[in-house]
PDB file of C-alpha atoms in Angstrom:
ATOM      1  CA  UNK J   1     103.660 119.848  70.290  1.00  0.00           C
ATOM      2  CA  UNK J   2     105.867 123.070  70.638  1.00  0.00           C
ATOM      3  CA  UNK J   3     107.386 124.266  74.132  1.00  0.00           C
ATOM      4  CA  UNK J   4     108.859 128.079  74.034  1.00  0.00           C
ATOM      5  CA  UNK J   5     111.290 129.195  76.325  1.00  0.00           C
ATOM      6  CA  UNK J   6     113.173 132.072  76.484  1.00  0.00           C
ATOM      7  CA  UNK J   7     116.549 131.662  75.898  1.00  0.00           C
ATOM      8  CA  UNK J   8     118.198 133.253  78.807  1.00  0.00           C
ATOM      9  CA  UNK J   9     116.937 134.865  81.797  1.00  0.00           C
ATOM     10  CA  UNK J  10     119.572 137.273  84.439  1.00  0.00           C
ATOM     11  CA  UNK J  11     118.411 138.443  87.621  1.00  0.00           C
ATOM     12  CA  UNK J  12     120.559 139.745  91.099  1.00  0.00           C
ATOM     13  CA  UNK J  13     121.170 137.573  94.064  1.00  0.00           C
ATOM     14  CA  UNK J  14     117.290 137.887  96.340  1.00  0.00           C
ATOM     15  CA  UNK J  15     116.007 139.266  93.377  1.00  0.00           C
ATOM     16  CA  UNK J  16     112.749 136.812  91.633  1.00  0.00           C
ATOM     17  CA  UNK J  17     113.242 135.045  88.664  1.00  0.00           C
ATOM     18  CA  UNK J  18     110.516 134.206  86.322  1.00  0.00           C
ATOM     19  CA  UNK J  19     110.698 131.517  83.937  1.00  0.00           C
ATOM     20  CA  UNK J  20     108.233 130.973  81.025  1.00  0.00           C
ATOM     21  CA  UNK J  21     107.051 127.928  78.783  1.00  0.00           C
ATOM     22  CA  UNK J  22     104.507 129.005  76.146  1.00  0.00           C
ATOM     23  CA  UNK J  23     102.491 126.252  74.423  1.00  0.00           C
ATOM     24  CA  UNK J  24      99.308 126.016  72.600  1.00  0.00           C
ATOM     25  CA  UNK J  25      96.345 125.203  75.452  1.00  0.00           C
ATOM     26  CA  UNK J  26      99.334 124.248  78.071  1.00  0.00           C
ATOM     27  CA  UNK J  27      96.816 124.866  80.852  1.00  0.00           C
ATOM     28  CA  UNK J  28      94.575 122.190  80.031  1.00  0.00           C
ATOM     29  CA  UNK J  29      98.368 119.762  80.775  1.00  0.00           C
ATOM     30  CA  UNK J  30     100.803 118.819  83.548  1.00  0.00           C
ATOM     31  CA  UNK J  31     103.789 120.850  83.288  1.00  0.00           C
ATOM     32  CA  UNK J  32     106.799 119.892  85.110  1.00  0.00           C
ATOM     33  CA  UNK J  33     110.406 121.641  85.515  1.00  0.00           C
ATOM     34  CA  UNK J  34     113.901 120.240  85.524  1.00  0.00           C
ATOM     35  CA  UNK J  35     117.146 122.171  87.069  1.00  0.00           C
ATOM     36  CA  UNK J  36     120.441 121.702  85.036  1.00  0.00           C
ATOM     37  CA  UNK J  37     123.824 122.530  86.295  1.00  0.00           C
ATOM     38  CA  UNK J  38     126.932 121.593  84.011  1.00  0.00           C
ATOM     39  CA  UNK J  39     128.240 118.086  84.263  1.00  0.00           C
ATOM     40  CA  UNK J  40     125.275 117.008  86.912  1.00  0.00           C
ATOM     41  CA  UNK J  41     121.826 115.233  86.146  1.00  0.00           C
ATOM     42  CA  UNK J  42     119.106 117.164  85.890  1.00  0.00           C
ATOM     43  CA  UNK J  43     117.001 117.625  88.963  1.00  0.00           C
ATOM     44  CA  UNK J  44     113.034 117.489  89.083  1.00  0.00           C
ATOM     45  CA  UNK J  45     112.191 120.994  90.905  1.00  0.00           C
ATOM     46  CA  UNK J  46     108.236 121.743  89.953  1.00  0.00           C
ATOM     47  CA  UNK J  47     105.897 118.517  88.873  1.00  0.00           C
ATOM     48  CA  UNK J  48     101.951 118.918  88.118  1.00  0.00           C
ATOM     49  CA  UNK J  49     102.479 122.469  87.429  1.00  0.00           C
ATOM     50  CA  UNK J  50     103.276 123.822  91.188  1.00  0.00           C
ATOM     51  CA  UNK J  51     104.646 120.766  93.351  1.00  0.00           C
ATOM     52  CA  UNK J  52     107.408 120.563  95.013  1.00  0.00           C
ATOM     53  CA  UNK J  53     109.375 117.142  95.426  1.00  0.00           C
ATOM     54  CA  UNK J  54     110.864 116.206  98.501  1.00  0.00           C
ATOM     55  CA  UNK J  55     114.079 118.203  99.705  1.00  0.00           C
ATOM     56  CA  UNK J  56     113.214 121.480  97.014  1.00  0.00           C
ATOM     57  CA  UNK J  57     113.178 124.122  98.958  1.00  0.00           C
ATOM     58  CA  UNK J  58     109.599 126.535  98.828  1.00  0.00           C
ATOM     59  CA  UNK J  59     111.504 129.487  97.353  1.00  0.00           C
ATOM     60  CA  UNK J  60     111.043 127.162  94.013  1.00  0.00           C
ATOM     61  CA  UNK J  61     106.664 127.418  92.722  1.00  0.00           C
ATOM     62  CA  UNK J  62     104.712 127.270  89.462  1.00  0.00           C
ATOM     63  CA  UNK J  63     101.788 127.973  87.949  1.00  0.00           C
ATOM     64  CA  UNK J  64     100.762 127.276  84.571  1.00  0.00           C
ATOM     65  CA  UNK J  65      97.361 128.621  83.099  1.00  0.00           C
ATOM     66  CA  UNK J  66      95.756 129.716  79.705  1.00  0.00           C
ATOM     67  CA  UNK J  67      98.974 129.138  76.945  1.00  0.00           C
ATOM     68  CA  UNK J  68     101.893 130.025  79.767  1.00  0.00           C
ATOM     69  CA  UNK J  69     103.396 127.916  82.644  1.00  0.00           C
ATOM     70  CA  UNK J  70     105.511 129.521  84.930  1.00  0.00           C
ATOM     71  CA  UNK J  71     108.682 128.674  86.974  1.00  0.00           C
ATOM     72  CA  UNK J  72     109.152 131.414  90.088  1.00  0.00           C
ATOM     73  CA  UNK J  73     112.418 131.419  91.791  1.00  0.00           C
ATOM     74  CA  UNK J  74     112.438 133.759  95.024  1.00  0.00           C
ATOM     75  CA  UNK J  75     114.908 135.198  96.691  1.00  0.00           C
ATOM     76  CA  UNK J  76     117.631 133.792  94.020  1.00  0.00           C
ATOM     77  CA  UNK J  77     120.905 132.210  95.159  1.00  0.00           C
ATOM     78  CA  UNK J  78     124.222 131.608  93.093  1.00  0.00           C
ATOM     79  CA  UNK J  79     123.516 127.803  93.576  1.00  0.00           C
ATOM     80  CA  UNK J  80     120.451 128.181  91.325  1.00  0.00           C
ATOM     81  CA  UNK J  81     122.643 129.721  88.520  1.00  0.00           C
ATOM     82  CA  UNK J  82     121.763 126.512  85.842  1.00  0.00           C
ATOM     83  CA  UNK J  83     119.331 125.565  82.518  1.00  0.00           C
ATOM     84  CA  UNK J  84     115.747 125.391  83.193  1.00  0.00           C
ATOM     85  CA  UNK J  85     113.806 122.856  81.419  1.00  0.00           C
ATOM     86  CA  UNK J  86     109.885 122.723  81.006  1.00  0.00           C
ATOM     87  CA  UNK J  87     107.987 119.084  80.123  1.00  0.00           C
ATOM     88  CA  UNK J  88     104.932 117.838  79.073  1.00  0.00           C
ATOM     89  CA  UNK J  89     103.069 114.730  78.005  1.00  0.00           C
ATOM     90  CA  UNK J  90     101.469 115.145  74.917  1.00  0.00           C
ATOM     91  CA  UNK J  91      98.880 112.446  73.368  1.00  0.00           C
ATOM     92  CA  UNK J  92     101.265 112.915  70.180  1.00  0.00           C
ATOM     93  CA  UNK J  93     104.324 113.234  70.935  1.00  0.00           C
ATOM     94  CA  UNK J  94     104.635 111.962  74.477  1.00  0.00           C
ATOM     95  CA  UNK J  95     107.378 113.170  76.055  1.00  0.00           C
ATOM     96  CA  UNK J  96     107.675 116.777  74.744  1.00  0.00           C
ATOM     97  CA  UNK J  97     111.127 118.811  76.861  1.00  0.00           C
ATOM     98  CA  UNK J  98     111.022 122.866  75.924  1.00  0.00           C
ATOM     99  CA  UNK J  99     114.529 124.211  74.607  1.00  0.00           C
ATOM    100  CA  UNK J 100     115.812 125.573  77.597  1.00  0.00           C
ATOM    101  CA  UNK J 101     116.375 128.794  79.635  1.00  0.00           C
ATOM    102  CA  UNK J 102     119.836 129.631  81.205  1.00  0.00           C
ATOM    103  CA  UNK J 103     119.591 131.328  84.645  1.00  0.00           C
ATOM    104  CA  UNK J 104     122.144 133.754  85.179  1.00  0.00           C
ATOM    105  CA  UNK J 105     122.802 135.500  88.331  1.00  0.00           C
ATOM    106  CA  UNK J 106     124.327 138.439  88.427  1.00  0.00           C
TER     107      UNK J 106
ATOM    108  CA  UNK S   1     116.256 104.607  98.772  1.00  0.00           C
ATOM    109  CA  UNK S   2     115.833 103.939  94.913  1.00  0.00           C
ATOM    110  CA  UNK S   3     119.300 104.252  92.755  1.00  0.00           C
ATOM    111  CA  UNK S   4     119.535 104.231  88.682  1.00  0.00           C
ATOM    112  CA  UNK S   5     122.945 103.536  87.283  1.00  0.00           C
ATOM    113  CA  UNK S   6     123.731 103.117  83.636  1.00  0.00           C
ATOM    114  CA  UNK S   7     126.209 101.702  81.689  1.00  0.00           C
ATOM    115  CA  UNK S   8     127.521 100.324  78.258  1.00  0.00           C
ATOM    116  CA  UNK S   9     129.918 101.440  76.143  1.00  0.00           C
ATOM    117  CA  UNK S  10     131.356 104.959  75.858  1.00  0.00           C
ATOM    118  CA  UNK S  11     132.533 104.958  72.039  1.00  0.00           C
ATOM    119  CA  UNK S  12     130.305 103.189  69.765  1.00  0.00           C
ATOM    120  CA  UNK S  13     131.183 103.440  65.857  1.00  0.00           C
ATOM    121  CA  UNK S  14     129.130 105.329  63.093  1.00  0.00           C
ATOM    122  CA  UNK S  15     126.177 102.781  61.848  1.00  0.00           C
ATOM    123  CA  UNK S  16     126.903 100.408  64.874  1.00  0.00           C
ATOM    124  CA  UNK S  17     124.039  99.584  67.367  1.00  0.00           C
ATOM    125  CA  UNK S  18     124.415 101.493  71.035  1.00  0.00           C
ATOM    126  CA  UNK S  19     123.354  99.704  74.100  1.00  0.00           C
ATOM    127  CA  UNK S  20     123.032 100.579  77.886  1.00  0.00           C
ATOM    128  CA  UNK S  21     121.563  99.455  80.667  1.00  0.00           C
ATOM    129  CA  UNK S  22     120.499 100.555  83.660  1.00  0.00           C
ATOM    130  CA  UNK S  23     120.852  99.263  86.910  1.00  0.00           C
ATOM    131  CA  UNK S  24     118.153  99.668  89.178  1.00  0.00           C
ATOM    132  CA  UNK S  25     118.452  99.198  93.307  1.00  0.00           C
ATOM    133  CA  UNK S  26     115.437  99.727  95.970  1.00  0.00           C
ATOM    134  CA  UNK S  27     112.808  99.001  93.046  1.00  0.00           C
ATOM    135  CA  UNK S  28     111.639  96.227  91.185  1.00  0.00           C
ATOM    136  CA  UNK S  29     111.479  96.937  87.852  1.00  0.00           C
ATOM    137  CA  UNK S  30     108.617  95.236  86.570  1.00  0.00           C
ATOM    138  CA  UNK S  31     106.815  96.548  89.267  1.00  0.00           C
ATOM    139  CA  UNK S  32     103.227  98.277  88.352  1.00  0.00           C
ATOM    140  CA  UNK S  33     103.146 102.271  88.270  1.00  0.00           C
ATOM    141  CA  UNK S  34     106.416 102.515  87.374  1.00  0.00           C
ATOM    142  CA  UNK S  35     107.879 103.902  83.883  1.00  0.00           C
ATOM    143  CA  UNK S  36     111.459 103.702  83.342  1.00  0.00           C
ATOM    144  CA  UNK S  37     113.029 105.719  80.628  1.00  0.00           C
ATOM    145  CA  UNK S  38     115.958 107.310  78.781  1.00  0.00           C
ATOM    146  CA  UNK S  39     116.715 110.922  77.831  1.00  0.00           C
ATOM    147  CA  UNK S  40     119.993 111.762  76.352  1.00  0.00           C
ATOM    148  CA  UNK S  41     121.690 115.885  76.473  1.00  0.00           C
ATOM    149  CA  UNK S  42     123.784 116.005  72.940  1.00  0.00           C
ATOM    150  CA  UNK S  43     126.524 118.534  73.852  1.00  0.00           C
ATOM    151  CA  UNK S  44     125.812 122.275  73.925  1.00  0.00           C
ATOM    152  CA  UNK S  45     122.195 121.262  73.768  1.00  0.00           C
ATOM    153  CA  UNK S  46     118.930 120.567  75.464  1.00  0.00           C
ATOM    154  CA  UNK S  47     116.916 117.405  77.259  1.00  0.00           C
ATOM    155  CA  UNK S  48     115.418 114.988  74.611  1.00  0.00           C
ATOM    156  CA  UNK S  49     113.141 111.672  75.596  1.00  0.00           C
ATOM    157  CA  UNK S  50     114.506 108.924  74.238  1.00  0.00           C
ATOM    158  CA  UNK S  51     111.817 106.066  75.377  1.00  0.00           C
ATOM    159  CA  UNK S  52     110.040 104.946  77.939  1.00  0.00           C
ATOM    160  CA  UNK S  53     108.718 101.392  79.134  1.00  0.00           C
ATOM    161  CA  UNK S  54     105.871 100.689  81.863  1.00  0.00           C
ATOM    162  CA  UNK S  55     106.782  97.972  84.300  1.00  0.00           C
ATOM    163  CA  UNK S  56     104.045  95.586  82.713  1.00  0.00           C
ATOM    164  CA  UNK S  57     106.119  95.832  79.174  1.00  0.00           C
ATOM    165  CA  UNK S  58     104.683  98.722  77.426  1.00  0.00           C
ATOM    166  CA  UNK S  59     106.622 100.876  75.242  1.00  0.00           C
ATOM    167  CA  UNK S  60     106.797 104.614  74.612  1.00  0.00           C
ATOM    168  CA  UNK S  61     109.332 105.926  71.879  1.00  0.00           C
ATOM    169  CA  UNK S  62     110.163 109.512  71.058  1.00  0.00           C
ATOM    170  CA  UNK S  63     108.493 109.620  67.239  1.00  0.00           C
ATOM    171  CA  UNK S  64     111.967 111.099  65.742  1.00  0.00           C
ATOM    172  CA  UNK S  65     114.029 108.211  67.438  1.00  0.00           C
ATOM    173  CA  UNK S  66     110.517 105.254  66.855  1.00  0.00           C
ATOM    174  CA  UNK S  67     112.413 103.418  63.730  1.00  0.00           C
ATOM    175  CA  UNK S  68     116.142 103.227  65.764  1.00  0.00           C
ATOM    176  CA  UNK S  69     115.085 102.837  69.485  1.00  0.00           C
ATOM    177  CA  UNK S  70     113.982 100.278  71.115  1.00  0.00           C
ATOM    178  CA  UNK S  71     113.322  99.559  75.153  1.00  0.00           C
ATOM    179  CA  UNK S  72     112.802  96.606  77.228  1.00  0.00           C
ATOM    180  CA  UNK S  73     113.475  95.330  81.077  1.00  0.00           C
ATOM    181  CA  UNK S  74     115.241  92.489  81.821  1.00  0.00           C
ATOM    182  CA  UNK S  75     113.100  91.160  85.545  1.00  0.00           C
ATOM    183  CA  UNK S  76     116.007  88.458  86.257  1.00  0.00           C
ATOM    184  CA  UNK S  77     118.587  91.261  86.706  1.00  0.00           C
ATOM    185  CA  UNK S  78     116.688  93.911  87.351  1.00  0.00           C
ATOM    186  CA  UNK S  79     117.474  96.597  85.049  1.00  0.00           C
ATOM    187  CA  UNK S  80     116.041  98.352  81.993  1.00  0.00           C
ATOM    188  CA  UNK S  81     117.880  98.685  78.289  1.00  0.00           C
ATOM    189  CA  UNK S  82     118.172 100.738  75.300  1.00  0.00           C
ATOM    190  CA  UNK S  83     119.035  99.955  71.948  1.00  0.00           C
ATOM    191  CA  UNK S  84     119.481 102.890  69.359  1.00  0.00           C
ATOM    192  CA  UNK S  85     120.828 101.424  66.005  1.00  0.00           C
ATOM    193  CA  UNK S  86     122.423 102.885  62.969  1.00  0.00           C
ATOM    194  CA  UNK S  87     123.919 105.874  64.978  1.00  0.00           C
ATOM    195  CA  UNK S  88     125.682 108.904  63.581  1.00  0.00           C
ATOM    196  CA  UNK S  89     127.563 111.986  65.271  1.00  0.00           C
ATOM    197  CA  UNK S  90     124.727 113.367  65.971  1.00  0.00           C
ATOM    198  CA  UNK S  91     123.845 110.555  68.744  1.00  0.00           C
ATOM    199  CA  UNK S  92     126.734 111.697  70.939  1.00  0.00           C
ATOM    200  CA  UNK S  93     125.422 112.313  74.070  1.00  0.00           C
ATOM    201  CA  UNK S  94     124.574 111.912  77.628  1.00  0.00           C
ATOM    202  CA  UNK S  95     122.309 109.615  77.862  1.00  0.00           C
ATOM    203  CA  UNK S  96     120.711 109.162  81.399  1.00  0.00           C
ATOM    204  CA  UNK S  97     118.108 106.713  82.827  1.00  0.00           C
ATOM    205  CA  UNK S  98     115.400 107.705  84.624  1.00  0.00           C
ATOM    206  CA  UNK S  99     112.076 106.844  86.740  1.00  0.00           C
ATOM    207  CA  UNK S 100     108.931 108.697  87.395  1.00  0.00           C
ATOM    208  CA  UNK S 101     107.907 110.041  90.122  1.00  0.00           C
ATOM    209  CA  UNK S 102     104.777 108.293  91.359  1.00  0.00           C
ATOM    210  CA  UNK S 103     101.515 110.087  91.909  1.00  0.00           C
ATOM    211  CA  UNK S 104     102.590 112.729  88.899  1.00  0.00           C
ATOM    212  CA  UNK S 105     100.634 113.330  86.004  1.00  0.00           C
ATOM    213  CA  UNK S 106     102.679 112.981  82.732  1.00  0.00           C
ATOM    214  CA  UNK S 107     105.340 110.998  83.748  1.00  0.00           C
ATOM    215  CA  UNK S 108     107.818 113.510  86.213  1.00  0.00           C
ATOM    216  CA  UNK S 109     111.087 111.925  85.767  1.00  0.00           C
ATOM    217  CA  UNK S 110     111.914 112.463  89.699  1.00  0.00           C
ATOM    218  CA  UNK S 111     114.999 110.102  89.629  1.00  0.00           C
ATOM    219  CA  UNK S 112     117.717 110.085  87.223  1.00  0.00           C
ATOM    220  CA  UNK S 113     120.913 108.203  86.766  1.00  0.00           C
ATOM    221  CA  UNK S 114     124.522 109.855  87.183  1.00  0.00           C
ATOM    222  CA  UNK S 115     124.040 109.741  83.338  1.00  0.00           C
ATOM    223  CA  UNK S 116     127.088 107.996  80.974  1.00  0.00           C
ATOM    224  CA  UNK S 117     128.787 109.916  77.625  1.00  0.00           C
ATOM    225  CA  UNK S 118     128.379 108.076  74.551  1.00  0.00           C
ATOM    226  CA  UNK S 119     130.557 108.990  71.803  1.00  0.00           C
ATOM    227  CA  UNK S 120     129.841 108.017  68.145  1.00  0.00           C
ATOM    228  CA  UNK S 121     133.305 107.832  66.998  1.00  0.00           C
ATOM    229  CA  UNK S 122     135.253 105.561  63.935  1.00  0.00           C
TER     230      UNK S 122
END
C-alpha cells in the first residue's frame, strides 16, 4: 500500500497550510499524522483521521475522505516549520508511513 | 506519566546483529491493549516501521525487514527489544521506540522514545 505526499509545502506566518496523503480507498482507513522537527522525535498531531491528542493545540485538524486525507494547519506559526508524516494500517503491509512533506514558513 | 527510553549500542559492524532495548516506566509491558514498537529515520530520509509486538506476545514485522527483525518483551525487566541481523549501511539510523495510543484505530504511535543513532560502521 502506497502513501503520496507532496514533497514540500510553503505558506506565510497566519496563513493555512494544507497537507495531502493520496492513497487508493484511504477513506475507508484510519489515517494518522506525525510532526518532525530536526534532531527531535516525532510527535503524534492528528490520529483516526481528525483527533487531536492531548496538549495539540485546535489550530492542528484532518479529514480524510474518498482517496485524500488531509492535514490543516491554521493560522501557521514558525514553531510548526517541520516534516509531516501520514500513517496507516494496512491488512498487508501493516504499518504503512507516507514519504514526507516539509513545511516551510515563509 | 508513561516514559520509553532506548538503548544499545551506537556502532554496530557490517553483517553483525543490532540490538536495543527499550525501557519502559508508568506501563507494564505485557499489559493487554498495548503494542510496543520500533521505527527507525535513516538520515536525510523518512519514518519506516520496523516491528511491532502486542503485550500478550504477538508479533508484527515490516515485510521488507520480516527475514532480519525480530521483537520480543522481556516482563521481568520491563522493557521491549529488537534484533535486526546481518546489517549493512543502509541500517544506519535512528531508531526510536514507541507505544500506541490507546483507543486509536491502526495503531497511533502517541509516545515515542528520545530515539538512539545506530551506526553500521567496520
Amino acid at each position: 500500500y502506497v502513501l503520496t505526499q507532496p514533497p514540500s509545502v510553503s505558506v506565510g506566518p497566519g496563513q493555512t497550510a494544507t497537507i495531502t496523503c493520496g492513497g487508493r480507498n484511504i477513506g475507508g482507513q484510519s489515517v494518522h499524522w506525525y510532526q518532525k522537527k530536526p534532531r527531535q522525535a516525532p510527535v503524534l498531531v492528528v490520529y483516526n483521521d481528525g483527533d487531536r491528542p492531548s496538549g495539540i493545540p485546535d489550530r492542528f485538524s484532518g479529514s480524510n475522505s474518498g482517496n485524500t486525507a488531509t492535514l490543516t494547519i491554521s493560522r501557521v506559526e514558525a514553531g510548526d516549520e517541520a516534516d509531516y508524516y501520514c500513517q496507516v494500517w494496512d491488512s498487508s503491509s501493516d504499518v504503512v508511513f507516507g514519504g514526507g512533506t516539509q513545511l516551510t514558513v515563509l | 506519566q508513561v516514559h520509553l527510553q532506548e538503548s544499545g549500542p551506537g556502532l554496530v559492524k557490517p553483517s553483525e546483529t543490532l540490538s536495543l532495548a527499550c525501557t519502559v516506566s508508568g506501563a507494564s509491558v505485557g499489559g493487554s491493549s498495548s503494542y510496543w514498537g520500533w521505527i527507525r529515520v535513516p538520515p536525510g530520509k523518512g519514518l519506516e516501521w520496523i516491528a511491532t509486538i502486542y503485550g500478550g506476545g504477538t508479533t508484527f514485522f515490516n515485510p521488507s525487514l520480516k527475514s532480519r527483525a525480530g521483537i520480543s518483551i522481556d516482563t521481568s525487566k520491563n522493557h521491549f527489544s529488537l534484533r535486526l541481523t546481518s546489517v549493512t549501511a543502509s541500517d544506519t539510523a535512528v531508531y526510536y521506540c514507541v507505544k500506541n495510543l490507546p483507543h486509536s484505530s491502526g495503531w497511533a504511535w502517541g509516545l515515542w522514545g528520545q530515539g538512539t543513532l545506530v551506526t553500521v560502521s567496520s
